Coordinates of C-alpha atoms in Angstrom, one line a residue:
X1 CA -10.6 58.3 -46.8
X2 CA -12.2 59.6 -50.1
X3 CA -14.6 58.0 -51.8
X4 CA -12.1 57.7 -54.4
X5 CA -9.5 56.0 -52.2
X6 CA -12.0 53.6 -51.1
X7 CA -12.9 52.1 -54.2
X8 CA -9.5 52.2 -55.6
X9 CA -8.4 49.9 -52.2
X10 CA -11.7 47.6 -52.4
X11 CA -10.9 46.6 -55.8
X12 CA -7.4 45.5 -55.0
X13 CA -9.4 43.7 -51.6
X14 CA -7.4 46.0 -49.3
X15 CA -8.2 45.8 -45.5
X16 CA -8.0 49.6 -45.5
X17 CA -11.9 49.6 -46.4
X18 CA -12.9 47.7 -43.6
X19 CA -10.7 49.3 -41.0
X20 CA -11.9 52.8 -42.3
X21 CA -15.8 52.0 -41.8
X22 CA -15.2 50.5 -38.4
X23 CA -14.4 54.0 -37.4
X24 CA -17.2 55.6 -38.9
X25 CA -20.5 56.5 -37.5
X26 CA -24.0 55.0 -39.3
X27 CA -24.2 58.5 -41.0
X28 CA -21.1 58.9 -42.3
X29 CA -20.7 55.6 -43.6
X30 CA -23.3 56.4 -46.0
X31 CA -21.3 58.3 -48.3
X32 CA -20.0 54.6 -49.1
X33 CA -22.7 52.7 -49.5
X34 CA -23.1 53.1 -53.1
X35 CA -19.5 51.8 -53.5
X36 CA -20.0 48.7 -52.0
X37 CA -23.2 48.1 -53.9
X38 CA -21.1 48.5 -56.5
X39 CA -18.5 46.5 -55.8
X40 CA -21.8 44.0 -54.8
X41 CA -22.9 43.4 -58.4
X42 CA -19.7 42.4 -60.3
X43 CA -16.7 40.0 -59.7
X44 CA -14.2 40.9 -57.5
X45 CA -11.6 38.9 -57.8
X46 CA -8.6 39.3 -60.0
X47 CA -8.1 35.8 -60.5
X48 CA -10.4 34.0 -58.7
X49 CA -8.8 30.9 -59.8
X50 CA -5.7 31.2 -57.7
X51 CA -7.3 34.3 -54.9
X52 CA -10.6 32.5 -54.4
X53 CA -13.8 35.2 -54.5
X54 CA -14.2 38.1 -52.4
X55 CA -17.1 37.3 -50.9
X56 CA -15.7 37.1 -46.7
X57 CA -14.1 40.7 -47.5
X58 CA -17.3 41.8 -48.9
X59 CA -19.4 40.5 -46.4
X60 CA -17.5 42.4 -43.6
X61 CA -18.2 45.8 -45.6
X62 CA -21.7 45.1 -45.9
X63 CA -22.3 43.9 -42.3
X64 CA -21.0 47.5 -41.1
X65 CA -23.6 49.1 -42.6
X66 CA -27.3 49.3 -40.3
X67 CA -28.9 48.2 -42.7
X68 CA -28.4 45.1 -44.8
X69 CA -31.8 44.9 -47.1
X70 CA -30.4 47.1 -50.0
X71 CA -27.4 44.6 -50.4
X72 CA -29.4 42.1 -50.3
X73 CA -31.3 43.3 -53.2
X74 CA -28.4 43.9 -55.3
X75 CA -27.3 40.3 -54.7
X76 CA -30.4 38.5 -55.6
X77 CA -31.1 40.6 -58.2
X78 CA -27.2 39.6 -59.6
X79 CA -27.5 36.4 -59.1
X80 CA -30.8 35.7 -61.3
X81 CA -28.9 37.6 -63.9
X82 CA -25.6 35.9 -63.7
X83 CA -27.4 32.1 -63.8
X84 CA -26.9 31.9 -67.6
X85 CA -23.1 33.6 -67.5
X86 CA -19.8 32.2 -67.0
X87 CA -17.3 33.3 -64.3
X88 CA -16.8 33.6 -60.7
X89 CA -19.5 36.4 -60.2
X90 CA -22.7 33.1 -59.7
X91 CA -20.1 31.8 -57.2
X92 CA -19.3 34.8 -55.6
X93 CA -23.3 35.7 -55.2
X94 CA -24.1 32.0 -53.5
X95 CA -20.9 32.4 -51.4
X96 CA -22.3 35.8 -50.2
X97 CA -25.7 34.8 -49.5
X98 CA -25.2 31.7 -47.3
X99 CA -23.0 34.2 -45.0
X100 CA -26.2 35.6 -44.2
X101 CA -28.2 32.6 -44.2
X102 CA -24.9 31.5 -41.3
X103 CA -26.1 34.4 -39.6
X104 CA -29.8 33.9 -39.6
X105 CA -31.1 36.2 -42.3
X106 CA -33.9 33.8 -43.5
X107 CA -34.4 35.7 -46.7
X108 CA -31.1 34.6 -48.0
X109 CA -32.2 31.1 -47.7
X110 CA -35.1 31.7 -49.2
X111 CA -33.3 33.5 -52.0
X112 CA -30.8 30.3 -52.8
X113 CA -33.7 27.9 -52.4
X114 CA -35.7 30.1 -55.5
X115 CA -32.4 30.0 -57.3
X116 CA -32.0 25.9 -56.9
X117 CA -35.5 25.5 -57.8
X118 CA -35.2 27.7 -60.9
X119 CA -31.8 25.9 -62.1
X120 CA -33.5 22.2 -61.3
X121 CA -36.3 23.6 -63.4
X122 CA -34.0 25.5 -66.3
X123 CA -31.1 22.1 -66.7
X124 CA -34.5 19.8 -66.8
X125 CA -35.2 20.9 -69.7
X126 CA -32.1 21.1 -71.4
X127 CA -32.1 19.6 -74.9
X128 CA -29.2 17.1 -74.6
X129 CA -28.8 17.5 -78.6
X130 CA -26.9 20.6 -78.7
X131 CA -24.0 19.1 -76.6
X132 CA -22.5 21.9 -75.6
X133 CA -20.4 23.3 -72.3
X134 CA -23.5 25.3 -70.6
X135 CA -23.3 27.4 -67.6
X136 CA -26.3 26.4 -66.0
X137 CA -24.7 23.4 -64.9
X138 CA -22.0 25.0 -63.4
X139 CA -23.7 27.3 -61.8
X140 CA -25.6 24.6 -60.4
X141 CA -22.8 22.7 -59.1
X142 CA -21.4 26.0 -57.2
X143 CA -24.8 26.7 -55.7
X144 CA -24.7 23.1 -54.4
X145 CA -21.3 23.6 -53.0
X146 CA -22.4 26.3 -51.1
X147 CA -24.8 24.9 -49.9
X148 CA -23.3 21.8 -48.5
X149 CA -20.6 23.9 -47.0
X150 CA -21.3 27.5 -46.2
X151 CA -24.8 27.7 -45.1
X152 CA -25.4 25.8 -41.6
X153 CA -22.6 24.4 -39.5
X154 CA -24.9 21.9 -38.1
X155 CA -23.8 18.4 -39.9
X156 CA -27.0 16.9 -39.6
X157 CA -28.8 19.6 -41.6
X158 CA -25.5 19.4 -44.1
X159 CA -26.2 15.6 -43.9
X160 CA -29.7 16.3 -44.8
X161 CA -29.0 18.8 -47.8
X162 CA -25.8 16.6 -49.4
X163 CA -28.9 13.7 -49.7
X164 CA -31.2 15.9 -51.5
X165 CA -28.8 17.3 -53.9
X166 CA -27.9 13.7 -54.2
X167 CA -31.5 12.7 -55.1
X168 CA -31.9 15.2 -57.8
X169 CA -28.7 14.8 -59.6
X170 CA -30.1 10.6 -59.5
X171 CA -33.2 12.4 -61.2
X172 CA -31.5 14.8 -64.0
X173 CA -29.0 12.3 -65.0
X174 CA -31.4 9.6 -65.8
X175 CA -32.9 12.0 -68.4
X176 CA -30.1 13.9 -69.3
X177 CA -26.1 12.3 -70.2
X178 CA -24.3 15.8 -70.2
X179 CA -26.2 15.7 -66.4
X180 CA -24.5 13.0 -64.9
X181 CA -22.1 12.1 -62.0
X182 CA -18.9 12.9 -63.7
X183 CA -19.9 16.7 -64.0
X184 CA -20.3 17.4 -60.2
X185 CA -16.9 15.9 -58.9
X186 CA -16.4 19.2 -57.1
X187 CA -19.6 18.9 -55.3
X188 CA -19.0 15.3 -54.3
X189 CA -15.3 16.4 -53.0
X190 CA -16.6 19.4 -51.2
X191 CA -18.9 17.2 -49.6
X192 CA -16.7 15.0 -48.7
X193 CA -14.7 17.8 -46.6
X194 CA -17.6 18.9 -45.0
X195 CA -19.0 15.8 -43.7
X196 CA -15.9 13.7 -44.0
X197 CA -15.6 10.5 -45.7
X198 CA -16.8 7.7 -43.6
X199 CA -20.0 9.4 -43.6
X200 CA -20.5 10.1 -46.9
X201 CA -19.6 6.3 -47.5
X202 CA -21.9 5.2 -44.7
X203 CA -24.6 7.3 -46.8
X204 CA -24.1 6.2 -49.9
X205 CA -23.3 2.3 -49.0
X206 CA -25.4 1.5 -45.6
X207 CA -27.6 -1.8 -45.8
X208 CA -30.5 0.4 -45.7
X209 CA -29.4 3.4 -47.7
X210 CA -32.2 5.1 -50.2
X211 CA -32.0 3.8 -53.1
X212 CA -31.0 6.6 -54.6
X213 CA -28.4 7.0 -52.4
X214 CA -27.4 3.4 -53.7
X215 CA -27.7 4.6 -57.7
X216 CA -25.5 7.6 -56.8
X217 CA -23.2 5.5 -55.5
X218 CA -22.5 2.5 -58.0
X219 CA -22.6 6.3 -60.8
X220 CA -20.0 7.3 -58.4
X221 CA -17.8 3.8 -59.1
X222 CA -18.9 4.0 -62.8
X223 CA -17.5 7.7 -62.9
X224 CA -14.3 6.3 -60.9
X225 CA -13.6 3.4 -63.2
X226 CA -14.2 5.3 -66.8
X227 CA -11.4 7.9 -66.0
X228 CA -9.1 5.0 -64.8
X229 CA -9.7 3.4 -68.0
X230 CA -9.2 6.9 -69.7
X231 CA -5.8 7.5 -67.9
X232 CA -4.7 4.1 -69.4
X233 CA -6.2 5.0 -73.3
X234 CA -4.3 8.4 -72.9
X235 CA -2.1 9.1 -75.4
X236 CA 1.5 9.6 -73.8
X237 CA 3.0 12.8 -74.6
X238 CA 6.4 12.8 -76.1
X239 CA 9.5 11.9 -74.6
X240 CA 12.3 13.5 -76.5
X241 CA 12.8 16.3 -78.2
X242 CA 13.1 14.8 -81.6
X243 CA 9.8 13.3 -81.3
X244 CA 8.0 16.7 -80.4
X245 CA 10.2 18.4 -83.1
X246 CA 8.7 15.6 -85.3
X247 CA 4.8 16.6 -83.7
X248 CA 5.5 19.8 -85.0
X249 CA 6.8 19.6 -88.7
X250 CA 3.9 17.5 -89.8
X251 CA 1.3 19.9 -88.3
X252 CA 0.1 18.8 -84.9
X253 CA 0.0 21.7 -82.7
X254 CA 0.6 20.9 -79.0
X255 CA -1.8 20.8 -76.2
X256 CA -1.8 23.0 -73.7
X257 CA -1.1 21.0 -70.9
X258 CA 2.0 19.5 -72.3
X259 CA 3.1 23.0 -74.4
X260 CA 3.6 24.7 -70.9
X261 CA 4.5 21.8 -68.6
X262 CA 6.5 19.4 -71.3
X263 CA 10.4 21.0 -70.8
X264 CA 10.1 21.3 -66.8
X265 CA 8.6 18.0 -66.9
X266 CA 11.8 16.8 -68.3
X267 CA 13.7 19.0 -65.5
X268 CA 12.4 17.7 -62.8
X269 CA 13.2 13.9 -64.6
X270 CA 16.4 14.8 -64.9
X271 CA 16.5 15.0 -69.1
X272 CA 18.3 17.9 -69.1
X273 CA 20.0 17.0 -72.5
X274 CA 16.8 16.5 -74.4
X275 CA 15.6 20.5 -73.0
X276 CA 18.7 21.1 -75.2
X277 CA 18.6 19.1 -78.0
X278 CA 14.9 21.2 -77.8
X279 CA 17.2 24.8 -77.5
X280 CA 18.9 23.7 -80.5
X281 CA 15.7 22.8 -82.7
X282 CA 15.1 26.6 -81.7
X283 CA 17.9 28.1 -83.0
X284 CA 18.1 26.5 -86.4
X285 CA 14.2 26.4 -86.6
X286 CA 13.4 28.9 -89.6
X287 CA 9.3 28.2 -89.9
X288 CA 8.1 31.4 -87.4
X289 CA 5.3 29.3 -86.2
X290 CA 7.4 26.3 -85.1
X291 CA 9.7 28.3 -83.6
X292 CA 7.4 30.4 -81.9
X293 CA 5.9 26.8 -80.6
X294 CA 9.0 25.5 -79.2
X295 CA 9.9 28.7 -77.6
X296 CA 7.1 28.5 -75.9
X297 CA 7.9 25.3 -74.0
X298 CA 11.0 26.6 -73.2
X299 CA 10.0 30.3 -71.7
X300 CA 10.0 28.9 -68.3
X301 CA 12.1 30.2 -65.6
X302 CA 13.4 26.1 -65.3
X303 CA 14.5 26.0 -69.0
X304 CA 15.0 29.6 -69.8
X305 CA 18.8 28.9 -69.4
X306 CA 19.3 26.9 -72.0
X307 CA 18.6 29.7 -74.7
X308 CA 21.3 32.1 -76.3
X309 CA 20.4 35.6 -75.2
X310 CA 21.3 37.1 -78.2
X311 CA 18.8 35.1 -80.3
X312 CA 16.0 35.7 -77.9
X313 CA 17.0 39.9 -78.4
X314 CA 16.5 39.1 -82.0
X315 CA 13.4 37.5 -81.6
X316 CA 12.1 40.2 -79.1
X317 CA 12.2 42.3 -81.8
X318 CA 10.0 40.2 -84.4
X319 CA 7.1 41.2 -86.0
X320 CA 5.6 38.1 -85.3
X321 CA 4.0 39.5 -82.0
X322 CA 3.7 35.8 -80.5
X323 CA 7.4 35.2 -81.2
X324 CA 8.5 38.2 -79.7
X325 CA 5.9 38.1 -76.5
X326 CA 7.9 34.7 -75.8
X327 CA 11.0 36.0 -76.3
X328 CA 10.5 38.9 -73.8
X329 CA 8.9 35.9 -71.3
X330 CA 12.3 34.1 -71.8
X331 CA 14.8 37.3 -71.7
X332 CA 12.8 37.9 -67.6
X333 CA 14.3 34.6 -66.6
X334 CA 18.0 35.3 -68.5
X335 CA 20.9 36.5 -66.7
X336 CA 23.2 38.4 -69.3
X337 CA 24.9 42.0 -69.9
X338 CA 23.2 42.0 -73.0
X339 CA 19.9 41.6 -71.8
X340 CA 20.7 44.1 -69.2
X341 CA 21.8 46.6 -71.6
X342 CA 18.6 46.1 -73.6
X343 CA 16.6 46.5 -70.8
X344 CA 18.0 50.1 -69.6
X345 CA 17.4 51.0 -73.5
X346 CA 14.1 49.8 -74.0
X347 CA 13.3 51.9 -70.6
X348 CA 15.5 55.0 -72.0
X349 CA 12.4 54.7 -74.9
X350 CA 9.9 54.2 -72.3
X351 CA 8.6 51.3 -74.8
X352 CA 7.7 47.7 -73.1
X353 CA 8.5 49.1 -69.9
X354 CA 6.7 45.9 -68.1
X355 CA 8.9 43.6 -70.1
X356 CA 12.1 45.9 -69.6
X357 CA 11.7 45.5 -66.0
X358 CA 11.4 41.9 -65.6
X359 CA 14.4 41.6 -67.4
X360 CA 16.0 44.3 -65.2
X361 CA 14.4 42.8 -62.3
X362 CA 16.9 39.3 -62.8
X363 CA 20.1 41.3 -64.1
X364 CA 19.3 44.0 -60.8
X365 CA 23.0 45.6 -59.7
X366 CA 22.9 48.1 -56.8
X367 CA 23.1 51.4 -59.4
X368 CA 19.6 50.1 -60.8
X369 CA 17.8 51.3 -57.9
X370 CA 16.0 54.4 -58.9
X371 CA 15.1 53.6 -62.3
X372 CA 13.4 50.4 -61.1
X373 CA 11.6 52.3 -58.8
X374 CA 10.5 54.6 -60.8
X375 CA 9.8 52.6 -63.9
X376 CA 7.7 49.7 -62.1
X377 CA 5.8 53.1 -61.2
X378 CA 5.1 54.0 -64.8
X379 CA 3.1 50.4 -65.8
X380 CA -0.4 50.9 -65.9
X381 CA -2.7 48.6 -63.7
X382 CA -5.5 47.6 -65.3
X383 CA -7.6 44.6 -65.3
X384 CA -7.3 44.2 -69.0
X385 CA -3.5 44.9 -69.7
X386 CA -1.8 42.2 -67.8
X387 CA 2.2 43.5 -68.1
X388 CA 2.0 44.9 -64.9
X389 CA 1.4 41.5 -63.1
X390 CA 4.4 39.7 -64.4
X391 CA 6.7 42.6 -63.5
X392 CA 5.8 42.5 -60.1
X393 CA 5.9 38.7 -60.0
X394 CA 9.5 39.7 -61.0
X395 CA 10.8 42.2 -58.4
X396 CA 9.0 39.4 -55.8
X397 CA 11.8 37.3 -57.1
X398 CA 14.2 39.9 -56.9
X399 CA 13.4 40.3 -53.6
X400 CA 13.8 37.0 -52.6
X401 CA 16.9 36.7 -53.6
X402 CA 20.1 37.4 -51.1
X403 CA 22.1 40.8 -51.4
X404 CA 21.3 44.7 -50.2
X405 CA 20.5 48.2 -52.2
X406 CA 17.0 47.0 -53.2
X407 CA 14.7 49.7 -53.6
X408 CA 12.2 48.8 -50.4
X409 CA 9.8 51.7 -51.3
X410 CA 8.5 49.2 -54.0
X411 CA 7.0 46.9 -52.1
X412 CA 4.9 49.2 -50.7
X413 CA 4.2 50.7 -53.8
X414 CA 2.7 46.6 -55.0
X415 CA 1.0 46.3 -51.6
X416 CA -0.7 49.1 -52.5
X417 CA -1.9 49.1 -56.1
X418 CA -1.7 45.4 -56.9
X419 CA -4.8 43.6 -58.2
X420 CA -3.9 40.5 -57.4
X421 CA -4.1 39.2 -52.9
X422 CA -2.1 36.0 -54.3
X423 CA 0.9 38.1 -55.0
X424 CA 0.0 40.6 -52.3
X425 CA 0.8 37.8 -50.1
X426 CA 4.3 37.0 -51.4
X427 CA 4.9 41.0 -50.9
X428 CA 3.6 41.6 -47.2
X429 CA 6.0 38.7 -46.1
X430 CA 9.4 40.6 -47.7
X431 CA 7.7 43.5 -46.1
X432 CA 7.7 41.6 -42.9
X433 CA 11.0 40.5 -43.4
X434 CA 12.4 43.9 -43.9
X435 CA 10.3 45.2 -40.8
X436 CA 8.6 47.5 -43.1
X437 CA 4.7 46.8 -41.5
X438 CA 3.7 48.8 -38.6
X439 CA 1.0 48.2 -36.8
X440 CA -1.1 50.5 -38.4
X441 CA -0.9 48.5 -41.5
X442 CA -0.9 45.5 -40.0
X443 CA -4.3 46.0 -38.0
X444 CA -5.9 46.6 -41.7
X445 CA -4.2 43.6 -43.1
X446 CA -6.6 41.6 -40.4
X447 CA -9.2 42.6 -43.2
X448 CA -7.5 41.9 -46.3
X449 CA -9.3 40.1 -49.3
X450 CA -6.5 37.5 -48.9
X451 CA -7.4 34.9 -45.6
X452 CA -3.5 34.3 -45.3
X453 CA -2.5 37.7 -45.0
X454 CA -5.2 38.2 -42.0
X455 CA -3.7 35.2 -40.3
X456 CA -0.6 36.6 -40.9
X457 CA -1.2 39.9 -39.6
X458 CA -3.1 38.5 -36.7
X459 CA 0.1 36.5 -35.7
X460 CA 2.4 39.6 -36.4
X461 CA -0.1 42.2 -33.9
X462 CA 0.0 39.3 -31.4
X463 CA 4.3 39.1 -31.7
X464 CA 4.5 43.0 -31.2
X465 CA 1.9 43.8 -28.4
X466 CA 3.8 40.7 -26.8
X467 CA 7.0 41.6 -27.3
X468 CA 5.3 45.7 -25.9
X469 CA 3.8 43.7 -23.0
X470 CA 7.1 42.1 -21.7
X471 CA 9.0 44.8 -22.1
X472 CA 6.7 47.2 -20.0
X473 CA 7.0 44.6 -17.4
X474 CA 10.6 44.6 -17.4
X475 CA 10.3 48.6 -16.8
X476 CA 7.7 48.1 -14.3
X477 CA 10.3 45.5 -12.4
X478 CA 13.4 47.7 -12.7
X479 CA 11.1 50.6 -11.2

C-alpha cells in the first residue's frame, strides 16, 4: 500500500489501513506515521452526527505503532487548541485519550484532568451578560461524558467521578444561569447508561445523599418540569395545508423542524388529501419564494408523488438556484419517462451529473447499466461538494429494490471511495447479499471506521470458515 492509498482509505475510515500495518514490521510502518498524525489532529468523521467519531479506528492505527508518545503529543496539543472551537474534533480528542487512560497510560489521564481543570477554570469566569451559544460548555459537557464512560470500567471509580462532575456543575450553576442543569442532559443520560438508573437515583435521592447531590437532584426535577410546561406552551404547528399556505403569504417563514418533517408528518397520519391540496398550492403558486418554500416540504421521497413531473423539469431549470436544487431533490424520488429522458440528457451534457443520476437511479431499466456506472464514476468526492452523497444514497435504493441487470461493479466502486461509514454500511450488506465480499475484504472490514460493519464482518468470517470447516470434515469422512 502507497502512502497515497493509505490516506485516501483512512479518510473514508476503511479497515484496509489497519489490516495493512498489522503486516508490517516496526520499520516499515514508519513511512506512515506522519499519516496518522495527520489524520490525529483534525476531525475524522464525515458526519459525525449520524457515523459517531473515529476515534476506536484511530486508536487501532496508533496502537500498531512502538511507540505511542508522539501521538500523544499531537492529541494534547489538539485538544487545548480545539477547547474554544465547535465540532466533533474536542470530542474526538477526549474519546481518544481515555482509550489510553483504559489501557493504563497515566499521562492521558493526567492530560484530561489539565483539560477539566482549565475548562472549570475558563466557563467560571464566563460573563453571563453576553448570552450567547459558547463552546466551552460543550466541550465541557463531552469531556464529562467521556469521562463517566470511557475511561475506567470499574463502576465504583465511574460512581466516584459522575459525583464530582455532579458537585461542580452544583457550583457553576449557582453563579452562572446559561451553566445550569438543563445544558448537560447528555451527560446526565450518559450517565445514566453507564451506571444505570437505580443507582444514579439512589445517588441523587438516598437519606444521606451530599447535599449537593440533593441540589442536583431537585435542578434535575426543576429541568424535568420546565420542558413539560414548555411542551404544553408550544405553539402547534399547522394542520392543513390552507393554514400553512396562510403562514406563508403573510410572511412567516417555517421552521425547520416542521419545513422538513410537516408533509410526511401528515403521511404517516393518514392526511394524504391535505399533502395535495399542499401540491396544488405549488402549482398555481407564482411568488418564487413561496413556492420554493412549499416545495421544500414536499421534496421527500413520502410526498414526492404527489408533484407533476413536468413542473418540477421546469422548475429544475430556474434561476432561482433554491427552486431548482428542490426540484432536482423532488425529480430523485419521481418515477416518469420524462424525467428519465432528462436525466440521459443532462448526462449527454455532463452537467448536474449527481442530480442526473439520482433521477436515473429511480427510473433504472436494464439498458442503463453502463452509463450509470460510468457516470456515478465521474462525481467528484469531496468533503465540501455534497452531490456525490445523495447519488449514492440513490443507487442504495436502487439496489434495494427487486429485479436483475444492476451494475454490481458500483457498489464496490461506493465501498471504496465513500466518505461516509453510515452509507458504507447500507452498501456492504447488498454486497453481502450479492456474495460480492471475500474474505480478503471481509477480514479488513473487522477494522472498519463503522462498529456495525466489523460486527458484521466478524459474523460473515465466522459463517464461511464454518461453512470451510464442515465441509472438510465431510471430505475427511468420505475418505
Amino acid at each position: 500500500m502507497t502512502k497515497k492509498e493509505f490516506k485516501y482509505d483512512m479518510q473514508r475510515g476503511l479497515g484496509s489501513c489497519v489490516a495493512a500495518l498489522k503486516k508490517m514490521q516496526d520499520a516499515e510502518k514508519e513511512k506512515f506515521l506522519p499519516l496518522v498524525l495527520w489524520g490525529c489532529s483534525r476531525d475524522m468523521a464525515y458526519d459525525a452526527q449520524c457515523e459517531g467519531c473515529r476515534s476506536v479506528y484511530l486508536y487501532e492505527l496508533i496502537t500498531e505503532f512502538p511507540d505511542v508518545t508522539p501521538f500523544l503529543d499531537v492529541i494534547e496539543k489538539r485538544l487545548f487548541h480545539s477547547i474554544h472551537s465547535s465540532g466533533w474534533e474536542f470530542h474526538q480528542d477526549c474519546e481518544l485519550l481515555a482509550y489510553f487512560v483504559s489501557d493504563g497510560v497515566r499521562r492521558a489521564w493526567k492530560i484530561l484532568i489539565a483539560c477539566y481543570r482549565f475548562l472549570l477554570v475558563s466557563l467560571d469566569e464566563y460573563d453571563p451578560d453576553q448570552n450567547r451559544l459558547f463552546s466551552e460548555r460543550d466541550n465541557f459537557q463531552s469531556l464529562c461524558v467521556t469521562l463517566v464512560s470511557l475511561c475506567f470500567d470499574d463502576h465504583r471509580r465511574r460512581e466516584r467521578i459522575y459525583r464530582k462532575i455532579v458537585r461542580d456543575l452544583c457550583i457553576l450553576g449557582e453563579e452562572n444561569p446559561l451553566l445550569t442543569v438543563e445544558h448537560f442532559d447528555w451527560f446526565q443520560h450518559v450517565s445514566e447508561e453507564c451506571l444505570g438508573k437505580k443507582t444514579i437515583h439512589k445517588l441523587l435521592y438516598r437519606a444521606d445523599a451530599e447535599d449537593y447531590m440533593k441540589t442536583y437532584a431537585h435542578l434535575l426535577e426543576e429541568c424535568q418540569n420546565m420542558r413539560a410546561e414548555w411542551r404544553k406552551q408550544k405553539i402547534e404547528e399547522p394542520q392543513t395545508a390552507e393554514e400553512v399556505y396562510h403562514l406563508l403569504k403573510i410572511g412567516k417563514r417555517p421552521g425547520r423542524e416542521w419545513a422538513l418533517l410537516l408533509a410526511c408528518g401528515w403521511m404517516k397520519r393518514n392526511k394524504e388529501q391535505e399533502v395535495v391540496r399542499l401540491a396544488a398550492y405549488y402549482k398555481e403558486e407564482k411568488d418564487w419564494d413561496i413556492r420554493c418554500q412549499i416545495l421544500r416540504m414536499l421534496a421527500k421521497k413520502e410526498c414526492a408523488w404527489t408533484l407533476d413531473p413536468s413542473l418540477l423539469l421546469a422548475d429544475s431549470r430556474s434561476e432561482h438556484s433554491e427552486l431548482s436544487e428542490w426540484a432536482f431533490t423532488a425529480l430523485g424520488y419521481r418515477r416518469d419517462r420524462k424525467v428519465r429522458a432528462h436525466a440521459l440528457e443532462l448526462l449527454q451534457k455532463e452537467t448536474h451529473t449527481a442530480e442526473a443520476v439520482s433521477m436515473l437511479a429511480k427510473n433504472y431499466e436494464t439498458c442503463d447499466k453502463e452509463i450509470l456506472a460510468s457516470a456515478v464514476e465521474q462525481i467528484p468526492i469531496t468533503y465540501w461538494d455534497t452531490g456525490w452523497h445523495g447519488a449514492f444514497s440513490d443507487i442504495i435504493d436502487l439496489f434495494e429494490e427487486p429485479g436483475k441487470g444492476k451494475p454490481n461493479e458500483l457498489l464496490l466502486y461506493m465501498y471504496q471511495n465513500t466518505l461516509c461509514s453510515f452509507c458504507r454500511e447500507h452498501i456492504v450488506k447488498q454486497m453481502g447479499r450479492r456474495r460480492m465480499l471475500t474474505c480478503e475484504l471481509l477480514e479488513e472490514m473487522q477494522y472498519d471506521c463503522n462498529e456495525d460493519i466489523r460486527a458484521y464482518a466478524v459474523k460473515k468470517l465466522h459463517m464461511k470458515y464454518t461453512a470451510h470447516d464442515t465441509a472438510g470434515n465431510q471430505g475427511s469422512s468420505q475418505l
